[in-house]
mmCIF file of C-alpha atoms and ligand atoms in Angstrom:
data_model
loop_
_atom_site.group_PDB
_atom_site.id
_atom_site.type_symbol
_atom_site.label_atom_id
_atom_site.label_comp_id
_atom_site.label_asym_id
_atom_site.label_seq_id
_atom_site.Cartn_x
_atom_site.Cartn_y
_atom_site.Cartn_z
ATOM 1 C CA UNK S 1301 -3.374 -18.137 -16.893
ATOM 2 C CA UNK S 1302 -5.568 -15.038 -16.735
ATOM 3 C CA UNK S 1303 -3.837 -11.939 -18.034
ATOM 4 C CA UNK S 1304 -4.545 -8.721 -16.154
ATOM 5 C CA UNK S 1305 -5.121 -6.778 -19.359
ATOM 6 C CA UNK S 1306 -8.093 -9.004 -20.118
ATOM 7 C CA UNK S 1307 -9.589 -7.875 -16.804
ATOM 8 C CA UNK S 1308 -9.112 -4.192 -17.628
ATOM 9 C CA UNK S 1309 -6.332 -3.676 -15.067
ATOM 10 C CA UNK S 1310 -3.173 -1.703 -15.756
ATOM 11 C CA UNK S 1311 0.377 -2.177 -14.516
ATOM 12 C CA UNK S 1312 2.050 0.642 -12.587
ATOM 13 C CA UNK S 1313 4.493 1.924 -15.233
ATOM 14 C CA UNK S 1314 2.405 4.721 -16.710
ATOM 15 C CA UNK S 1315 0.891 5.645 -13.330
ATOM 16 C CA UNK S 1316 4.356 6.151 -11.832
ATOM 17 C CA UNK S 1317 5.680 8.128 -14.780
ATOM 18 C CA UNK S 1318 2.825 10.614 -14.491
ATOM 19 C CA UNK S 1319 3.030 10.733 -10.686
ATOM 20 C CA UNK S 1320 6.726 11.605 -10.709
ATOM 21 C CA UNK S 1321 6.380 14.333 -13.301
ATOM 22 C CA UNK S 1322 3.185 15.631 -11.643
ATOM 23 C CA UNK S 1323 4.594 15.739 -8.091
ATOM 24 C CA UNK S 1324 2.035 13.432 -6.491
ATOM 25 C CA UNK S 1325 1.862 9.808 -5.327
ATOM 26 C CA UNK S 1326 -0.458 6.948 -6.219
ATOM 27 C CA UNK S 1327 -2.395 5.578 -3.236
ATOM 28 C CA UNK S 1328 -1.719 1.909 -2.511
ATOM 29 C CA UNK S 1329 -4.492 0.809 -0.176
ATOM 30 C CA UNK S 1330 -4.700 -2.709 1.287
ATOM 31 C CA UNK S 1331 -7.952 -4.608 1.428
ATOM 32 C CA UNK S 1332 -9.033 -7.837 3.107
ATOM 33 C CA UNK S 1333 -12.804 -7.637 2.859
ATOM 34 C CA UNK S 1334 -15.695 -6.293 0.840
ATOM 35 C CA UNK S 1335 -16.332 -3.094 2.783
ATOM 36 C CA UNK S 1336 -12.708 -1.972 2.534
ATOM 37 C CA UNK S 1337 -12.652 -2.664 -1.188
ATOM 38 C CA UNK S 1338 -15.947 -0.849 -1.755
ATOM 39 C CA UNK S 1339 -14.676 2.151 0.192
ATOM 40 C CA UNK S 1340 -11.390 2.307 -1.700
ATOM 41 C CA UNK S 1341 -12.929 2.228 -5.146
ATOM 42 C CA UNK S 1342 -15.781 4.576 -4.226
ATOM 43 C CA UNK S 1343 -13.350 7.143 -2.817
ATOM 44 C CA UNK S 1344 -11.042 6.827 -5.828
ATOM 45 C CA UNK S 1345 -13.901 7.130 -8.335
ATOM 46 C CA UNK S 1346 -15.309 10.121 -6.424
ATOM 47 C CA UNK S 1347 -11.941 11.873 -6.373
ATOM 48 C CA UNK S 1348 -10.928 10.610 -9.838
ATOM 49 C CA UNK S 1349 -7.689 9.164 -8.508
ATOM 50 C CA UNK S 1350 -5.691 6.279 -9.960
ATOM 51 C CA UNK S 1351 -5.366 3.502 -7.389
ATOM 52 C CA UNK S 1352 -3.305 0.454 -6.520
ATOM 53 C CA UNK S 1353 -5.367 -2.241 -4.804
ATOM 54 C CA UNK S 1354 -3.006 -4.098 -2.510
ATOM 55 C CA UNK S 1355 -3.336 -7.697 -1.420
ATOM 56 C CA UNK S 1356 -0.917 -9.172 1.117
ATOM 57 C CA UNK S 1357 -0.149 -12.836 1.661
ATOM 58 C CA UNK S 1358 -2.093 -12.497 4.916
ATOM 59 C CA UNK S 1359 -5.095 -11.094 3.042
ATOM 60 C CA UNK S 1360 -5.024 -14.041 0.643
ATOM 61 C CA UNK S 1361 -4.927 -16.459 3.546
ATOM 62 C CA UNK S 1362 -7.697 -14.609 5.383
ATOM 63 C CA UNK S 1363 -10.190 -14.065 2.599
ATOM 64 C CA UNK S 1364 -9.291 -16.944 0.252
ATOM 65 C CA UNK S 1365 -7.081 -16.101 -2.707
ATOM 66 C CA UNK S 1366 -9.675 -17.017 -5.319
ATOM 67 C CA UNK S 1367 -12.399 -14.986 -3.691
ATOM 68 C CA UNK S 1368 -10.115 -11.958 -3.297
ATOM 69 C CA UNK S 1369 -9.109 -12.101 -6.940
ATOM 70 C CA UNK S 1370 -12.737 -12.197 -8.062
ATOM 71 C CA UNK S 1371 -13.563 -9.363 -5.675
ATOM 72 C CA UNK S 1372 -10.913 -7.267 -7.404
ATOM 73 C CA UNK S 1373 -12.387 -8.194 -10.786
ATOM 74 C CA UNK S 1374 -15.839 -7.232 -9.486
ATOM 75 C CA UNK S 1375 -14.476 -3.923 -8.245
ATOM 76 C CA UNK S 1376 -13.134 -3.224 -11.699
ATOM 77 C CA UNK S 1377 -16.551 -3.835 -13.206
ATOM 78 C CA UNK S 1378 -18.026 -1.374 -10.734
ATOM 79 C CA UNK S 1379 -15.377 1.174 -11.712
ATOM 80 C CA UNK S 1380 -16.178 0.777 -15.401
ATOM 81 C CA UNK S 1381 -19.937 0.824 -14.843
ATOM 82 C CA UNK S 1382 -19.578 4.075 -12.894
ATOM 83 C CA UNK S 1383 -19.015 5.925 -16.160
ATOM 84 C CA UNK S 1384 -16.037 7.648 -14.503
ATOM 85 C CA UNK S 1385 -13.230 5.159 -15.163
ATOM 86 C CA UNK S 1386 -9.933 5.363 -13.288
ATOM 87 C CA UNK S 1387 -6.697 3.375 -13.749
ATOM 88 C CA UNK S 1388 -6.619 0.419 -11.337
ATOM 89 C CA UNK S 1389 -3.651 -1.864 -10.625
ATOM 90 C CA UNK S 1390 -3.900 -5.070 -8.604
ATOM 91 C CA UNK S 1391 -0.703 -5.529 -6.624
ATOM 92 C CA UNK S 1392 0.766 -8.230 -4.396
ATOM 93 C CA UNK S 1393 2.070 -6.557 -1.235
ATOM 94 C CA UNK S 1394 5.204 -8.040 0.391
ATOM 95 C CA UNK S 1395 5.473 -11.153 -1.734
ATOM 96 C CA UNK S 1396 7.943 -13.365 0.092
ATOM 97 C CA UNK S 1397 8.690 -16.007 -2.528
ATOM 98 C CA UNK S 1398 9.080 -16.505 -6.263
ATOM 99 C CA UNK S 1399 6.205 -19.010 -6.212
ATOM 100 C CA UNK S 1400 3.776 -16.578 -4.563
ATOM 101 C CA UNK S 1401 4.613 -13.878 -7.126
ATOM 102 C CA UNK S 1402 4.083 -16.308 -10.009
ATOM 103 C CA UNK S 1403 0.789 -17.490 -8.574
ATOM 104 C CA UNK S 1404 -0.464 -13.894 -8.398
ATOM 105 C CA UNK S 1405 0.745 -13.049 -11.910
ATOM 106 C CA UNK S 1406 -0.965 -16.140 -13.295
ATOM 107 C CA UNK S 1407 -4.230 -15.261 -11.581
ATOM 108 C CA UNK S 1408 -4.375 -11.739 -13.031
ATOM 109 C CA UNK S 1409 -2.318 -9.397 -10.828
ATOM 110 C CA UNK S 1410 -0.790 -6.517 -12.773
ATOM 111 C CA UNK S 1411 2.002 -5.795 -10.319
ATOM 112 C CA UNK S 1412 3.898 -7.678 -7.625
ATOM 113 C CA UNK S 1413 6.277 -6.835 -4.827
ATOM 114 C CA UNK S 1414 9.056 -9.262 -4.095
ATOM 115 C CA UNK S 1415 10.293 -8.367 -0.632
ATOM 116 C CA UNK S 1416 13.760 -9.776 -0.204
ATOM 117 C CA UNK S 1417 14.766 -6.932 2.104
ATOM 118 C CA UNK S 1418 15.552 -9.234 5.018
ATOM 119 C CA UNK S 1419 17.877 -11.377 2.881
ATOM 120 C CA UNK S 1420 21.581 -10.743 2.366
ATOM 121 C CA UNK S 1421 22.073 -8.245 -0.474
ATOM 122 C CA UNK S 1422 23.169 -10.759 -3.105
ATOM 123 C CA UNK S 1423 20.265 -13.109 -2.301
ATOM 124 C CA UNK S 1424 17.766 -10.225 -2.452
ATOM 125 C CA UNK S 1425 19.226 -9.208 -5.809
ATOM 126 C CA UNK S 1426 19.052 -12.729 -7.255
ATOM 127 C CA UNK S 1427 15.481 -13.369 -6.057
ATOM 128 C CA UNK S 1428 14.229 -9.985 -7.249
ATOM 129 C CA UNK S 1429 15.818 -10.463 -10.664
ATOM 130 C CA UNK S 1430 14.248 -13.906 -10.999
ATOM 131 C CA UNK S 1431 10.778 -12.490 -10.297
ATOM 132 C CA UNK S 1432 11.323 -9.497 -12.608
ATOM 133 C CA UNK S 1433 12.470 -11.762 -15.454
ATOM 134 C CA UNK S 1434 9.262 -13.784 -15.238
ATOM 135 C CA UNK S 1435 6.948 -10.821 -14.599
ATOM 136 C CA UNK S 1436 8.263 -8.780 -17.516
ATOM 137 C CA UNK S 1437 7.446 -11.568 -19.948
ATOM 138 C CA UNK S 1438 3.820 -10.786 -19.081
ATOM 139 C CA UNK S 1439 4.273 -6.999 -18.817
ATOM 140 C CA UNK S 1440 3.673 -7.156 -15.061
ATOM 141 C CA UNK S 1441 5.568 -4.536 -13.048
ATOM 142 C CA UNK S 1442 7.746 -5.440 -10.065
ATOM 143 C CA UNK S 1443 8.569 -3.621 -6.832
ATOM 144 C CA UNK S 1444 11.714 -4.570 -4.927
ATOM 145 C CA UNK S 1445 12.886 -3.397 -1.518
ATOM 146 C CA UNK S 1446 16.215 -2.342 -0.064
ATOM 147 C CA UNK S 1447 16.591 -1.546 3.627
ATOM 148 C CA UNK S 1448 14.446 -2.872 6.461
ATOM 149 C CA UNK S 1449 11.584 -1.020 8.107
ATOM 150 C CA UNK S 1450 11.163 -1.241 11.855
ATOM 151 C CA UNK S 1451 8.024 -3.059 12.985
ATOM 152 C CA UNK S 1452 6.460 -6.102 11.450
ATOM 153 C CA UNK S 1453 7.157 -6.867 7.805
ATOM 154 C CA UNK S 1454 4.885 -9.864 7.414
ATOM 155 C CA UNK S 1455 6.637 -12.671 9.320
ATOM 156 C CA UNK S 1456 9.862 -10.710 9.545
ATOM 157 C CA UNK S 1457 10.027 -8.533 12.617
ATOM 158 C CA UNK S 1458 12.625 -5.874 13.148
ATOM 159 C CA UNK S 1459 13.175 -3.747 16.248
ATOM 160 C CA UNK S 1460 14.992 -1.009 14.399
ATOM 161 C CA UNK S 1461 15.061 0.534 10.944
ATOM 162 C CA UNK S 1462 17.972 -0.229 8.708
ATOM 163 C CA UNK S 1463 17.841 2.722 6.391
ATOM 164 C CA UNK S 1464 18.402 2.068 2.725
ATOM 165 C CA UNK S 1465 22.031 2.566 1.788
ATOM 166 C CA UNK S 1466 22.138 4.938 -1.209
ATOM 167 C CA UNK S 1467 25.351 3.216 -2.312
ATOM 168 C CA UNK S 1468 23.337 0.079 -3.120
ATOM 169 C CA UNK S 1469 20.413 1.412 -5.121
ATOM 170 C CA UNK S 1470 21.967 1.920 -8.534
ATOM 171 C CA UNK S 1471 23.526 -1.535 -8.605
ATOM 172 C CA UNK S 1472 20.311 -3.173 -7.333
ATOM 173 C CA UNK S 1473 18.047 -1.472 -9.856
ATOM 174 C CA UNK S 1474 20.404 -2.182 -12.723
ATOM 175 C CA UNK S 1475 20.965 -5.837 -11.902
ATOM 176 C CA UNK S 1476 17.378 -6.744 -11.002
ATOM 177 C CA UNK S 1477 15.569 -4.649 -13.610
ATOM 178 C CA UNK S 1478 12.810 -3.808 -11.094
ATOM 179 C CA UNK S 1479 10.266 -1.134 -11.989
ATOM 180 C CA UNK S 1480 10.116 0.539 -8.572
ATOM 181 C CA UNK S 1481 12.022 0.448 -5.315
ATOM 182 C CA UNK S 1482 10.685 0.479 -1.757
ATOM 183 C CA UNK S 1483 13.094 2.219 0.598
ATOM 184 C CA UNK S 1484 13.500 2.598 4.332
ATOM 185 C CA UNK S 1485 13.773 6.232 5.481
ATOM 186 C CA UNK S 1486 12.136 6.075 8.897
ATOM 187 C CA UNK S 1487 8.590 4.868 8.281
ATOM 188 C CA UNK S 1488 7.465 1.563 9.782
ATOM 189 C CA UNK S 1489 4.468 -0.731 9.630
ATOM 190 C CA UNK S 1490 1.575 -0.748 12.074
ATOM 191 C CA UNK S 1491 0.157 1.762 14.559
ATOM 192 C CA UNK S 1492 3.186 2.307 16.828
ATOM 193 C CA UNK S 1493 5.715 3.943 14.574
ATOM 194 C CA UNK S 1494 7.244 6.515 16.895
ATOM 195 C CA UNK S 1495 7.337 7.240 20.597
ATOM 196 C CA UNK S 1496 4.489 9.499 21.761
ATOM 197 C CA UNK S 1497 5.769 12.975 22.488
ATOM 198 C CA UNK S 1498 8.917 12.366 20.434
ATOM 199 C CA UNK S 1499 9.795 15.586 18.618
ATOM 200 C CA UNK S 1500 8.199 15.496 15.139
ATOM 201 C CA UNK S 1501 9.855 12.334 13.908
ATOM 202 C CA UNK S 1502 11.282 13.360 10.591
ATOM 203 C CA UNK S 1503 11.559 11.080 7.641
ATOM 204 C CA UNK S 1504 15.138 10.899 6.433
ATOM 205 C CA UNK S 1505 14.719 13.297 3.546
ATOM 206 C CA UNK S 1506 18.502 13.495 3.188
ATOM 207 C CA UNK S 1507 18.649 9.767 2.407
ATOM 208 C CA UNK S 1508 15.720 10.125 -0.015
ATOM 209 C CA UNK S 1509 17.537 12.969 -1.780
ATOM 210 C CA UNK S 1510 20.727 10.949 -2.046
ATOM 211 C CA UNK S 1511 18.802 7.973 -3.455
ATOM 212 C CA UNK S 1512 17.178 10.261 -6.031
ATOM 213 C CA UNK S 1513 20.613 11.533 -7.027
ATOM 214 C CA UNK S 1514 21.817 7.997 -7.616
ATOM 215 C CA UNK S 1515 18.782 6.880 -9.666
ATOM 216 C CA UNK S 1516 17.216 10.054 -11.066
ATOM 217 C CA UNK S 1517 13.560 9.740 -12.023
ATOM 218 C CA UNK S 1518 13.280 6.156 -10.772
ATOM 219 C CA UNK S 1519 9.980 5.372 -8.980
ATOM 220 C CA UNK S 1520 10.359 5.173 -5.193
ATOM 221 C CA UNK S 1521 7.833 3.530 -2.851
ATOM 222 C CA UNK S 1522 7.115 4.349 0.780
ATOM 223 C CA UNK S 1523 5.732 1.587 2.965
ATOM 224 C CA UNK S 1524 4.464 2.091 6.504
ATOM 225 C CA UNK S 1525 2.876 5.415 5.633
ATOM 226 C CA UNK S 1526 -0.231 5.495 7.783
ATOM 227 C CA UNK S 1527 -0.543 8.615 9.879
ATOM 228 C CA UNK S 1528 -2.345 6.740 12.675
ATOM 229 C CA UNK S 1529 -5.128 9.299 12.751
ATOM 230 C CA UNK S 1530 -5.587 10.351 16.360
ATOM 231 C CA UNK S 1531 -9.298 11.007 15.946
ATOM 232 C CA UNK S 1532 -9.873 7.277 15.446
ATOM 233 C CA UNK S 1533 -7.320 6.131 18.027
ATOM 234 C CA UNK S 1534 -9.258 8.330 20.478
ATOM 235 C CA UNK S 1535 -12.570 6.761 19.466
ATOM 236 C CA UNK S 1536 -11.159 3.259 19.862
ATOM 237 C CA UNK S 1537 -9.944 4.100 23.375
ATOM 238 C CA UNK S 1538 -13.238 5.826 24.224
ATOM 239 C CA UNK S 1539 -15.331 2.835 23.209
ATOM 240 C CA UNK S 1540 -13.554 0.079 25.078
ATOM 241 C CA UNK S 1541 -10.335 -0.396 23.109
ATOM 242 C CA UNK S 1542 -6.809 0.088 24.297
ATOM 243 C CA UNK S 1543 -4.292 1.638 21.939
ATOM 244 C CA UNK S 1544 -1.977 3.672 24.111
ATOM 245 C CA UNK S 1545 0.812 5.578 22.429
ATOM 246 C CA UNK S 1546 -0.171 4.846 18.834
ATOM 247 C CA UNK S 1547 1.653 7.346 16.586
ATOM 248 C CA UNK S 1548 2.114 7.560 12.802
ATOM 249 C CA UNK S 1549 3.849 9.557 10.089
ATOM 250 C CA UNK S 1550 2.713 13.206 10.021
ATOM 251 C CA UNK S 1551 0.695 13.873 6.875
ATOM 252 C CA UNK S 1552 2.668 16.968 5.931
ATOM 253 C CA UNK S 1553 5.807 14.833 5.660
ATOM 254 C CA UNK S 1554 4.038 12.429 3.323
ATOM 255 C CA UNK S 1555 2.831 15.360 1.254
ATOM 256 C CA UNK S 1556 6.414 16.546 1.028
ATOM 257 C CA UNK S 1557 7.627 13.073 0.022
ATOM 258 C CA UNK S 1558 4.913 12.785 -2.639
ATOM 259 C CA UNK S 1559 6.376 15.801 -4.430
ATOM 260 C CA UNK S 1560 9.632 13.893 -4.995
ATOM 261 C CA UNK S 1561 10.297 10.602 -6.817
ATOM 262 C CA UNK S 1562 8.136 8.901 -4.179
ATOM 263 C CA UNK S 1563 5.253 7.856 -6.389
ATOM 264 C CA UNK S 1564 3.535 5.087 -4.378
ATOM 265 C CA UNK S 1565 2.494 5.473 -0.759
ATOM 266 C CA UNK S 1566 1.257 2.392 1.139
ATOM 267 C CA UNK S 1567 -1.554 2.814 3.637
ATOM 268 C CA UNK S 1568 -3.204 -0.014 5.527
ATOM 269 C CA UNK S 1569 -3.293 0.762 9.254
ATOM 270 C CA UNK S 1570 -5.292 3.990 8.882
ATOM 271 C CA UNK S 1571 -8.076 1.993 7.224
ATOM 272 C CA UNK S 1572 -7.980 -0.565 10.028
ATOM 273 C CA UNK S 1573 -8.250 2.192 12.636
ATOM 274 C CA UNK S 1574 -11.223 3.865 10.967
ATOM 275 C CA UNK S 1575 -13.070 0.582 10.641
ATOM 276 C CA UNK S 1576 -12.403 -0.531 14.211
ATOM 277 C CA UNK S 1577 -13.303 2.859 15.677
ATOM 278 C CA UNK S 1578 -16.594 3.052 13.804
ATOM 279 C CA UNK S 1579 -17.610 -0.509 14.619
ATOM 280 C CA UNK S 1580 -16.813 -0.024 18.304
ATOM 281 C CA UNK S 1581 -18.818 3.217 18.408
ATOM 282 C CA UNK S 1582 -21.773 1.790 16.535
ATOM 283 C CA UNK S 1583 -22.002 -1.285 18.749
ATOM 284 C CA UNK S 1584 -21.670 0.831 21.905
ATOM 285 C CA UNK S 1585 -24.362 3.264 20.727
ATOM 286 C CA UNK S 1586 -26.711 0.505 19.533
ATOM 287 C CA UNK S 1587 -26.319 -2.428 21.927
ATOM 288 C CA UNK S 1588 -29.495 -4.065 20.608
ATOM 289 C CA UNK S 1589 -28.206 -4.258 17.012
ATOM 290 C CA UNK S 1590 -27.108 -7.593 15.641
ATOM 291 C CA UNK S 1591 -27.246 -6.831 11.919
ATOM 292 C CA UNK S 1592 -23.618 -6.513 10.663
ATOM 293 C CA UNK S 1593 -24.741 -4.181 7.888
ATOM 294 C CA UNK S 1594 -25.707 -1.630 10.509
ATOM 295 C CA UNK S 1595 -22.198 -1.372 11.928
ATOM 296 C CA UNK S 1596 -20.180 -2.210 8.810
ATOM 297 C CA UNK S 1597 -22.155 0.306 6.754
ATOM 298 C CA UNK S 1598 -21.184 3.360 8.856
ATOM 299 C CA UNK S 1599 -17.596 2.050 8.953
ATOM 300 C CA UNK S 1600 -17.576 1.910 5.157
ATOM 301 C CA UNK S 1601 -18.948 5.465 4.890
ATOM 302 C CA UNK S 1602 -16.219 6.796 7.160
ATOM 303 C CA UNK S 1603 -13.559 4.868 5.223
ATOM 304 C CA UNK S 1604 -14.717 6.520 1.997
ATOM 305 C CA UNK S 1605 -14.271 9.945 3.581
ATOM 306 C CA UNK S 1606 -10.833 9.090 4.919
ATOM 307 C CA UNK S 1607 -9.503 7.687 1.619
ATOM 308 C CA UNK S 1608 -10.956 10.596 -0.372
ATOM 309 C CA UNK S 1609 -9.307 13.103 1.958
ATOM 310 C CA UNK S 1610 -5.958 11.288 1.691
ATOM 311 C CA UNK S 1611 -6.164 11.447 -2.099
ATOM 312 C CA UNK S 1612 -6.970 15.147 -2.037
ATOM 313 C CA UNK S 1613 -4.820 16.438 0.801
ATOM 314 C CA UNK S 1614 -1.938 14.016 1.304
ATOM 315 C CA UNK S 1615 -1.117 12.110 -1.882
ATOM 316 C CA UNK S 1616 -2.259 14.758 -4.308
ATOM 317 C CA UNK S 1617 -3.659 12.055 -6.589
ATOM 318 C CA UNK S 1618 -7.205 13.449 -6.796
ATOM 319 C CA UNK S 1619 -8.121 14.515 -10.309
ATOM 320 C CA UNK S 1620 -5.186 12.638 -11.848
ATOM 321 C CA UNK S 1621 -7.079 9.619 -13.195
HETATM 322 O O1 G3H U 317 2.677 -4.133 5.233
HETATM 323 C C1 G3H U 317 1.844 -4.937 5.582
HETATM 324 C C2 G3H U 317 0.408 -4.678 5.309
HETATM 325 O O2 G3H U 317 -0.120 -3.763 6.239
HETATM 326 C C3 G3H U 317 -0.353 -5.949 5.250
HETATM 327 O O3 G3H U 317 -0.505 -6.485 6.518
HETATM 328 O O4 G3H U 317 0.216 -8.857 6.347
HETATM 329 O O5 G3H U 317 -1.330 -8.111 8.163
HETATM 330 O O6 G3H U 317 -2.120 -8.254 5.791
HETATM 331 P P1 G3H U 317 -0.961 -8.030 6.710
HETATM 332 P P1 13P U 318 0.911 1.016 7.430
HETATM 333 O O1 13P U 318 0.952 -0.048 8.481
HETATM 334 O O2 13P U 318 1.638 2.239 7.896
HETATM 335 O O3 13P U 318 -0.453 1.314 6.968
HETATM 336 O O4 13P U 318 1.751 0.474 6.167
HETATM 337 C C1 13P U 318 1.124 -0.338 5.205
HETATM 338 C C2 13P U 318 2.092 -0.933 4.256
HETATM 339 O O5 13P U 318 3.235 -0.570 4.152
HETATM 340 C C3 13P U 318 1.586 -2.007 3.377
HETATM 341 O O6 13P U 318 2.593 -2.573 2.612
HETATM 342 ZN ZN1 ZN U 319 4.508 -2.558 3.598
#
């Protein structure tokens, strides 16, 4: 067993406490490859933002779980060598089993999500409690989820949102002993969150408020929070892609949410869009190029800008390291 503290990682407890009292949210950015990871840590060092590095089950399968874990350790070294240290948590995104959560904890993750949101309530509660009991023995923090987001949640696909029922949250938090709770208030995963032209699709701030009333000061997590930046969707379509009707969560609504008990905001798709747009453009502009560094490099530069701007303008986490 490798303990995350020996790697210099932190769990999310302190981060969330400060984020709630400071009215901002911690960025939780997913990575699957080196360029994404480099961009995330560079942007967070540059903006002096705490960060949660997120690894999904799919990312572990894609990149190899051992390699990904060592990449995170390498990233931490880079952070420390920068002379401008920031708090970094390594988090399992959408863990779907007790065994997967344990495997991550034993390999040095400082935080795990156990996503039992598609299970019946009592089963979700029992599974989440089982993970929390184990994780807390190692001072690893645990995120649970209540309510189902529309779109694809790993292998679970849902056509519609099932908003979190505020009547459930107090009981769930008490019985499971989770450290944070992911809720469903209208966000969804992927690049097609709302219908194009739909009147500004509002997050259900009334449900968020009611949840806050039931569990005051408890850390809330928003998944599916990419804004599906139209600049990059446009570039993808311009350079041979086809992403018609891709729409995300307006950034001003995320900013608003970040001022509340929402203290972790998950963003993956926006990074995917930036990378794809830049690679498509670079290859179209330089058809003779066959050196991956020459199209991955510009993609990485643009990712840094995008993450840094999110920290400054959307999450409010810049300068909070
Ligand atoms: O919420 C899901 C994340 O965007 C991770 O996606 O399972 O395709 O790696 P993934
Ligand atoms: P997006 O697809 O909106 O980026 O959501 C990512 C996410 O929730 C990761 O858990
Ligand atoms: Zn998610």
